[in-house]
Short mmCIF file of C-alpha atoms and ligand atoms in Angstrom, two decimals:
data_model
loop_
_atom_site.label_atom_id
_atom_site.label_comp_id
_atom_site.label_asym_id
_atom_site.label_seq_id
_atom_site.Cartn_x
_atom_site.Cartn_y
_atom_site.Cartn_z
CA UNK A 1 50.70 -23.04 -16.50
CA UNK A 2 47.96 -23.09 -13.84
CA UNK A 3 44.47 -22.00 -14.88
CA UNK A 4 42.75 -19.51 -12.59
CA UNK A 5 39.14 -18.32 -12.67
CA UNK A 6 38.30 -15.06 -10.88
CA UNK A 7 34.55 -14.67 -10.27
CA UNK A 8 32.83 -11.41 -9.29
CA UNK A 9 35.59 -9.72 -11.29
CA UNK A 10 34.01 -6.26 -11.60
CA UNK A 11 34.04 -5.66 -7.83
CA UNK A 12 36.77 -3.98 -5.81
CA UNK A 13 38.87 -7.05 -5.03
CA UNK A 14 38.24 -8.62 -8.45
CA UNK A 15 39.66 -5.54 -10.14
CA UNK A 16 42.68 -5.54 -7.83
CA UNK A 17 43.39 -9.12 -8.95
CA UNK A 18 43.15 -7.96 -12.55
CA UNK A 19 45.65 -5.15 -11.94
CA UNK A 20 48.07 -7.50 -10.18
CA UNK A 21 47.90 -10.45 -12.59
CA UNK A 22 50.89 -9.36 -14.68
CA UNK A 23 53.12 -9.87 -11.64
CA UNK A 24 52.59 -13.64 -11.84
CA UNK A 25 53.60 -15.02 -15.23
CA UNK A 26 52.94 -18.70 -14.45
CA UNK A 27 49.16 -18.29 -14.09
CA UNK A 28 46.56 -18.09 -16.89
CA UNK A 29 43.54 -16.00 -15.87
CA UNK A 30 39.87 -15.92 -16.80
CA UNK A 31 37.80 -13.14 -15.22
CA UNK A 32 34.00 -13.35 -15.09
CA UNK A 33 31.56 -10.65 -13.98
CA UNK A 34 28.12 -11.27 -12.50
CA UNK A 35 26.60 -10.80 -15.97
CA UNK A 36 28.91 -13.38 -17.51
CA UNK A 37 28.71 -15.97 -14.73
CA UNK A 38 25.88 -15.53 -12.24
CA UNK A 39 26.89 -17.72 -9.32
CA UNK A 40 23.32 -18.13 -8.12
CA UNK A 41 22.63 -20.39 -11.15
CA UNK A 42 24.05 -23.80 -10.23
CA UNK A 43 23.66 -25.39 -13.70
CA UNK A 44 25.56 -22.57 -15.34
CA UNK A 45 28.33 -22.56 -12.73
CA UNK A 46 28.72 -26.33 -12.82
CA UNK A 47 28.95 -26.47 -16.63
CA UNK A 48 31.36 -23.55 -16.77
CA UNK A 49 33.74 -25.05 -14.22
CA UNK A 50 33.48 -28.50 -15.85
CA UNK A 51 34.23 -27.13 -19.33
CA UNK A 52 37.32 -25.15 -18.36
CA UNK A 53 39.29 -27.38 -16.03
CA UNK A 54 40.50 -24.64 -13.69
CA UNK A 55 43.17 -25.32 -11.08
CA UNK A 56 41.92 -22.45 -8.92
CA UNK A 57 38.74 -20.44 -8.58
CA UNK A 58 39.18 -17.15 -6.73
CA UNK A 59 35.72 -16.02 -5.67
CA UNK A 60 35.47 -12.23 -5.30
CA UNK A 61 31.68 -12.20 -5.69
CA UNK A 62 29.63 -11.18 -2.68
CA UNK A 63 26.75 -9.12 -1.40
CA UNK A 64 28.73 -6.51 0.56
CA UNK A 65 26.21 -3.84 1.54
CA UNK A 66 26.17 -4.41 5.30
CA UNK A 67 23.44 -1.85 5.99
CA UNK A 68 21.10 -2.96 3.19
CA UNK A 69 21.56 -6.62 4.10
CA UNK A 70 19.47 -6.02 7.24
CA UNK A 71 16.38 -5.45 5.06
CA UNK A 72 17.49 -7.62 2.09
CA UNK A 73 18.22 -10.79 4.03
CA UNK A 74 17.14 -13.10 1.21
CA UNK A 75 19.42 -11.43 -1.32
CA UNK A 76 22.39 -11.43 1.09
CA UNK A 77 21.95 -15.16 1.74
CA UNK A 78 21.38 -15.89 -1.96
CA UNK A 79 24.77 -14.44 -2.93
CA UNK A 80 26.85 -14.98 0.21
CA UNK A 81 25.56 -18.43 1.03
CA UNK A 82 23.59 -20.21 -1.75
CA UNK A 83 25.89 -19.03 -4.56
CA UNK A 84 28.92 -20.08 -2.50
CA UNK A 85 27.32 -23.51 -2.04
CA UNK A 86 26.95 -23.73 -5.85
CA UNK A 87 30.55 -22.80 -6.40
CA UNK A 88 31.83 -25.13 -3.68
CA UNK A 89 29.85 -28.05 -5.14
CA UNK A 90 31.04 -27.38 -8.71
CA UNK A 91 34.67 -26.89 -7.64
CA UNK A 92 34.64 -30.04 -5.49
CA UNK A 93 33.24 -32.11 -8.39
CA UNK A 94 35.88 -30.79 -10.77
CA UNK A 95 38.94 -30.89 -8.49
CA UNK A 96 39.26 -27.08 -8.55
CA UNK A 97 40.73 -25.45 -5.46
CA UNK A 98 38.41 -22.67 -4.22
CA UNK A 99 39.83 -19.48 -2.74
CA UNK A 100 37.08 -17.56 -1.02
CA UNK A 101 36.86 -14.40 1.10
CA UNK A 102 34.94 -13.98 4.29
CA UNK A 103 34.75 -11.31 6.93
CA UNK A 104 35.68 -10.14 10.42
CA UNK A 105 31.91 -9.69 10.89
CA UNK A 106 31.51 -13.43 11.59
CA UNK A 107 32.58 -12.45 15.15
CA UNK A 108 30.51 -10.61 17.75
CA UNK A 109 33.36 -8.28 18.74
CA UNK A 110 33.20 -9.03 22.47
CA UNK A 111 36.73 -10.44 22.69
CA UNK A 112 39.31 -8.07 24.08
CA UNK A 113 42.13 -9.30 21.84
CA UNK A 114 42.65 -10.11 18.14
CA UNK A 115 40.45 -12.95 16.85
CA UNK A 116 42.14 -16.18 15.79
CA UNK A 117 40.75 -18.74 13.32
CA UNK A 118 39.88 -20.97 16.29
CA UNK A 119 37.68 -18.42 18.02
CA UNK A 120 33.97 -19.01 18.22
CA UNK A 121 31.94 -17.23 15.53
CA UNK A 122 28.77 -15.38 16.47
CA UNK A 123 27.67 -12.86 13.84
CA UNK A 124 25.58 -9.93 15.03
CA UNK A 125 24.28 -8.75 11.66
CA UNK A 126 22.73 -10.31 8.54
CA UNK A 127 25.81 -9.77 6.37
CA UNK A 128 28.01 -11.63 8.89
CA UNK A 129 25.47 -14.47 9.22
CA UNK A 130 25.21 -14.86 5.45
CA UNK A 131 29.01 -14.93 5.05
CA UNK A 132 29.36 -17.48 7.85
CA UNK A 133 26.77 -19.67 6.17
CA UNK A 134 28.86 -19.54 2.97
CA UNK A 135 31.94 -20.61 4.94
CA UNK A 136 30.02 -23.59 6.32
CA UNK A 137 29.00 -24.80 2.85
CA UNK A 138 32.62 -24.71 1.70
CA UNK A 139 33.76 -26.67 4.76
CA UNK A 140 30.98 -29.25 4.28
CA UNK A 141 31.53 -29.82 0.58
CA UNK A 142 35.24 -29.34 0.02
CA UNK A 143 38.72 -30.35 1.05
CA UNK A 144 40.69 -28.15 -1.37
CA UNK A 145 39.87 -24.65 -0.23
CA UNK A 146 41.27 -21.52 1.33
CA UNK A 147 38.96 -19.08 3.09
CA UNK A 148 40.57 -15.73 3.86
CA UNK A 149 38.62 -13.72 6.40
CA UNK A 150 39.50 -10.10 5.86
CA UNK A 151 38.38 -6.72 7.21
CA UNK A 152 37.75 -3.07 6.25
CA UNK A 153 38.80 -3.63 2.63
CA UNK A 154 39.73 -0.49 0.71
CA UNK A 155 41.49 0.61 -2.46
CA UNK A 156 41.13 3.36 -5.04
CA UNK A 157 38.50 1.19 -6.76
CA UNK A 158 34.78 1.00 -6.03
CA UNK A 159 32.70 1.89 -3.04
CA UNK A 160 34.69 1.90 0.21
CA UNK A 161 35.55 4.12 3.19
CA UNK A 162 38.81 5.36 1.66
CA UNK A 163 37.16 6.55 -1.56
CA UNK A 164 34.22 8.08 0.32
CA UNK A 165 36.50 10.15 2.57
CA UNK A 166 38.58 11.38 -0.37
CA UNK A 167 35.50 12.21 -2.45
CA UNK A 168 33.84 14.17 0.35
CA UNK A 169 36.98 15.94 1.59
CA UNK A 170 36.11 19.34 0.14
CA UNK A 171 37.03 22.61 1.93
CA UNK A 172 34.66 23.19 4.84
CA UNK A 173 33.45 19.59 5.03
CA UNK A 174 32.73 18.15 8.49
CA UNK A 175 33.24 14.44 9.18
CA UNK A 176 31.71 12.74 12.20
CA UNK A 177 33.59 9.47 12.45
CA UNK A 178 33.16 6.75 15.02
CA UNK A 179 35.75 5.75 17.57
CA UNK A 180 33.51 2.97 18.85
CA UNK A 181 34.82 0.17 16.61
CA UNK A 182 38.31 -1.21 16.40
CA UNK A 183 39.59 -3.25 13.46
CA UNK A 184 42.22 -3.16 10.73
CA UNK A 185 41.97 -1.43 7.35
CA UNK A 186 43.12 -3.80 4.61
CA UNK A 187 44.52 -2.67 1.28
CA UNK A 188 42.73 -4.86 -1.32
CA UNK A 189 45.84 -4.83 -3.55
CA UNK A 190 47.86 -6.40 -0.71
CA UNK A 191 45.29 -9.16 -0.30
CA UNK A 192 45.25 -9.88 -4.05
CA UNK A 193 49.04 -9.94 -4.19
CA UNK A 194 49.24 -12.21 -1.15
CA UNK A 195 46.87 -14.76 -2.69
CA UNK A 196 48.61 -14.64 -6.08
CA UNK A 197 52.03 -15.22 -4.50
CA UNK A 198 50.58 -18.11 -2.53
CA UNK A 199 49.14 -19.91 -5.56
CA UNK A 200 52.05 -19.18 -7.85
CA UNK A 201 54.30 -21.10 -5.47
CA UNK A 202 53.63 -24.72 -4.49
CA UNK A 203 50.46 -25.00 -2.43
CA UNK A 204 50.58 -27.83 0.08
CA UNK A 205 47.42 -29.81 0.82
CA UNK A 206 48.09 -29.66 4.55
CA UNK A 207 47.63 -25.90 4.35
CA UNK A 208 44.03 -25.89 3.11
CA UNK A 209 41.62 -24.19 5.52
CA UNK A 210 40.61 -20.87 7.05
CA UNK A 211 43.05 -17.96 7.46
CA UNK A 212 42.80 -14.42 8.73
CA UNK A 213 44.29 -11.77 6.48
CA UNK A 214 44.19 -8.05 7.14
CA UNK A 215 47.02 -5.56 7.28
CA UNK A 216 48.94 -5.44 10.57
CA UNK A 217 48.10 -3.11 13.44
CA UNK A 218 44.72 -1.79 14.54
CA UNK A 219 42.66 1.37 14.22
CA UNK A 220 39.27 2.92 14.77
CA UNK A 221 37.39 4.33 11.78
CA UNK A 222 38.39 7.76 13.16
CA UNK A 223 42.09 6.79 13.06
CA UNK A 224 41.67 5.53 9.51
CA UNK A 225 39.96 8.75 8.37
CA UNK A 226 42.63 10.87 10.08
CA UNK A 227 45.44 9.00 8.32
CA UNK A 228 43.71 9.26 4.90
CA UNK A 229 43.24 13.01 5.34
CA UNK A 230 46.81 13.52 6.50
CA UNK A 231 48.34 11.55 3.63
CA UNK A 232 46.14 13.31 1.08
CA UNK A 233 47.16 16.71 2.49
CA UNK A 234 43.53 17.64 3.16
CA UNK A 235 43.61 17.54 6.97
CA UNK A 236 43.48 21.33 7.29
CA UNK A 237 40.60 21.77 4.84
CA UNK A 238 38.08 19.60 6.69
CA UNK A 239 36.92 19.21 10.27
CA UNK A 240 37.23 15.72 11.71
CA UNK A 241 35.09 15.06 14.78
CA UNK A 242 35.26 12.00 17.05
CA UNK A 243 31.86 10.38 17.39
CA UNK A 244 31.20 7.74 20.01
CA UNK A 245 27.58 7.30 19.21
CA UNK A 246 27.36 6.64 15.47
CA UNK A 247 23.98 5.14 14.51
CA UNK A 248 23.91 2.34 11.92
CA UNK A 249 21.12 0.00 10.84
CA UNK A 250 23.36 -3.05 11.16
CA UNK A 251 25.04 -3.75 14.48
CA UNK A 252 28.85 -3.88 14.16
CA UNK A 253 31.42 -5.73 16.29
CA UNK A 254 33.22 -3.39 18.72
CA UNK A 255 36.48 -5.27 18.21
CA UNK A 256 37.14 -7.08 14.95
CA UNK A 257 40.92 -7.08 14.86
CA UNK A 258 42.07 -10.36 13.27
CA UNK A 259 45.16 -12.24 14.40
CA UNK A 260 47.42 -13.02 11.42
CA UNK A 261 49.64 -15.47 13.30
CA UNK A 262 48.42 -18.52 11.37
CA UNK A 263 49.02 -16.93 7.96
CA UNK A 264 52.39 -15.57 9.04
CA UNK A 265 53.58 -18.92 10.33
CA UNK A 266 52.18 -20.93 7.37
CA UNK A 267 53.16 -18.84 4.36
CA UNK A 268 56.48 -17.13 3.86
CA UNK A 269 54.87 -13.85 2.77
CA UNK A 270 55.13 -10.68 4.83
CA UNK A 271 52.05 -8.65 5.70
CA UNK A 272 52.45 -4.86 5.72
CA UNK A 273 51.21 -2.57 8.52
CA UNK A 274 48.01 -0.73 7.56
CA UNK A 275 49.64 2.73 7.81
CA UNK A 276 52.55 1.67 5.62
CA UNK A 277 50.19 0.13 3.08
CA UNK A 278 47.94 3.19 2.97
CA UNK A 279 50.97 5.41 2.36
CA UNK A 280 52.06 3.05 -0.43
CA UNK A 281 48.68 3.45 -2.15
CA UNK A 282 49.17 7.23 -2.22
CA UNK A 283 52.73 6.76 -3.47
CA UNK A 284 51.58 4.45 -6.27
CA UNK A 285 49.03 7.05 -7.35
CA UNK A 286 45.27 6.91 -6.95
CA UNK A 287 43.55 5.97 -10.21
N1 NAP B 1 34.53 -4.54 1.33
C1 NAP B 1 34.88 -4.85 2.59
O1 NAP B 1 35.09 -3.97 3.44
C2 NAP B 1 35.04 -6.28 2.99
C3 NAP B 1 35.37 -6.59 4.33
C4 NAP B 1 35.53 -7.92 4.70
C5 NAP B 1 35.37 -8.91 3.76
N2 NAP B 1 35.04 -8.60 2.46
C6 NAP B 1 34.86 -9.67 1.48
O2 NAP B 1 35.83 -9.50 0.46
C7 NAP B 1 35.30 -9.97 -0.79
C8 NAP B 1 35.47 -8.89 -1.86
O3 NAP B 1 34.73 -7.72 -1.49
P1 NAP B 1 34.64 -6.43 -2.44
O4 NAP B 1 34.81 -5.25 -1.57
O5 NAP B 1 35.52 -6.61 -3.62
O6 NAP B 1 33.11 -6.51 -2.90
P2 NAP B 1 32.36 -5.70 -4.06
O7 NAP B 1 33.20 -4.58 -4.54
O8 NAP B 1 30.99 -5.42 -3.56
O9 NAP B 1 32.28 -6.76 -5.25
C9 NAP B 1 31.42 -7.85 -5.22
C10 NAP B 1 31.22 -8.34 -6.63
O10 NAP B 1 30.35 -9.48 -6.59
C11 NAP B 1 29.56 -9.45 -7.75
N3 NAP B 1 28.37 -10.27 -7.62
C12 NAP B 1 27.24 -10.01 -6.92
N4 NAP B 1 26.34 -10.98 -7.11
C13 NAP B 1 26.90 -11.88 -7.95
C14 NAP B 1 26.46 -13.10 -8.53
N5 NAP B 1 25.24 -13.58 -8.30
N6 NAP B 1 27.30 -13.77 -9.36
C15 NAP B 1 28.54 -13.28 -9.63
N7 NAP B 1 29.00 -12.13 -9.11
C16 NAP B 1 28.20 -11.44 -8.28
C17 NAP B 1 29.22 -7.98 -7.89
O11 NAP B 1 28.80 -7.72 -9.22
P3 NAP B 1 27.80 -6.49 -9.51
O12 NAP B 1 28.54 -5.26 -9.06
O13 NAP B 1 27.60 -6.55 -10.99
O14 NAP B 1 26.58 -6.77 -8.70
C18 NAP B 1 30.54 -7.31 -7.57
O15 NAP B 1 31.31 -7.14 -8.72
C19 NAP B 1 33.86 -10.36 -0.49
O16 NAP B 1 33.79 -11.73 -0.26
C20 NAP B 1 33.52 -9.62 0.80
O17 NAP B 1 32.51 -10.25 1.53
C21 NAP B 1 34.89 -7.30 2.06
#
């Protein structure tokens, strides 16, 4: 039985791991929230990892408020960079494989094609810079790691675009949604399932490294909103307007579609198309 620690367990992705854990009988899980294991405290993290002898640590903790990060730079770096350094150091010292999540926002969005793992990073906002700094610490301190860069994460849990659209889709509502950014919505349950399948089979050392994981296909935020409204049957109750000029505090990459070729050719798991996966979430029932 492999021992798995999931940190940042009360967040969106952490809770998806919790809901999916019964699908993998050969793993023994421990879930810790920020209150139970604050990753910014190196002594605490180091002792905890040392005491429990985990095979894997799946780090779902992060500072994810992209807008607020612009004015809370220190906090974003504390959680997305310094805390990741702590975890990487503790995992490396205790032979624990770290599975960490990063973001499409490490890229500047100027490429006119999907981004591969080899492409040059150049974050254009504080969140992206802080996440990239976390990646660098892992690469400096560890050999046994997987970093999954993902994008536009959503589920029926927590604060995300999907939940916001559904919550605000009341009769007469007007949505102004941008068409100026292209990326791929990613169902957080798919990502959790993908990682769990990967570690419940034999992980080969030659596979450690950075991977891109989002659902397949591409969309603008407008496309994503349109599909959510259609699948929820609310498309006739609200007015959806294309907006090319949406103002945000943090600059966002115009194109942040991630190429999944490396993951597809390395692991034998399929990756669903974003539309198919969104429909599946409705079929499974929104909690
Ligand atoms: N959401 C997206 O669209 C998106 C896109 C690309 C990549 N990602 C990456 O995917 C991963 C999962 O994101 P998510 O959407 O699940 O994020 P989330 O819902 O914001 O969850 C983050 C979790 O981290 C916890 N946390 C914060 N500071 C901590 C600390 N010092 N020690 C321990 N835990 C701490 C938070 O706890 P509290 O709530 O108690 O503060 C929260 O439960 C992150 O690495 C994120 O950067 C997300």
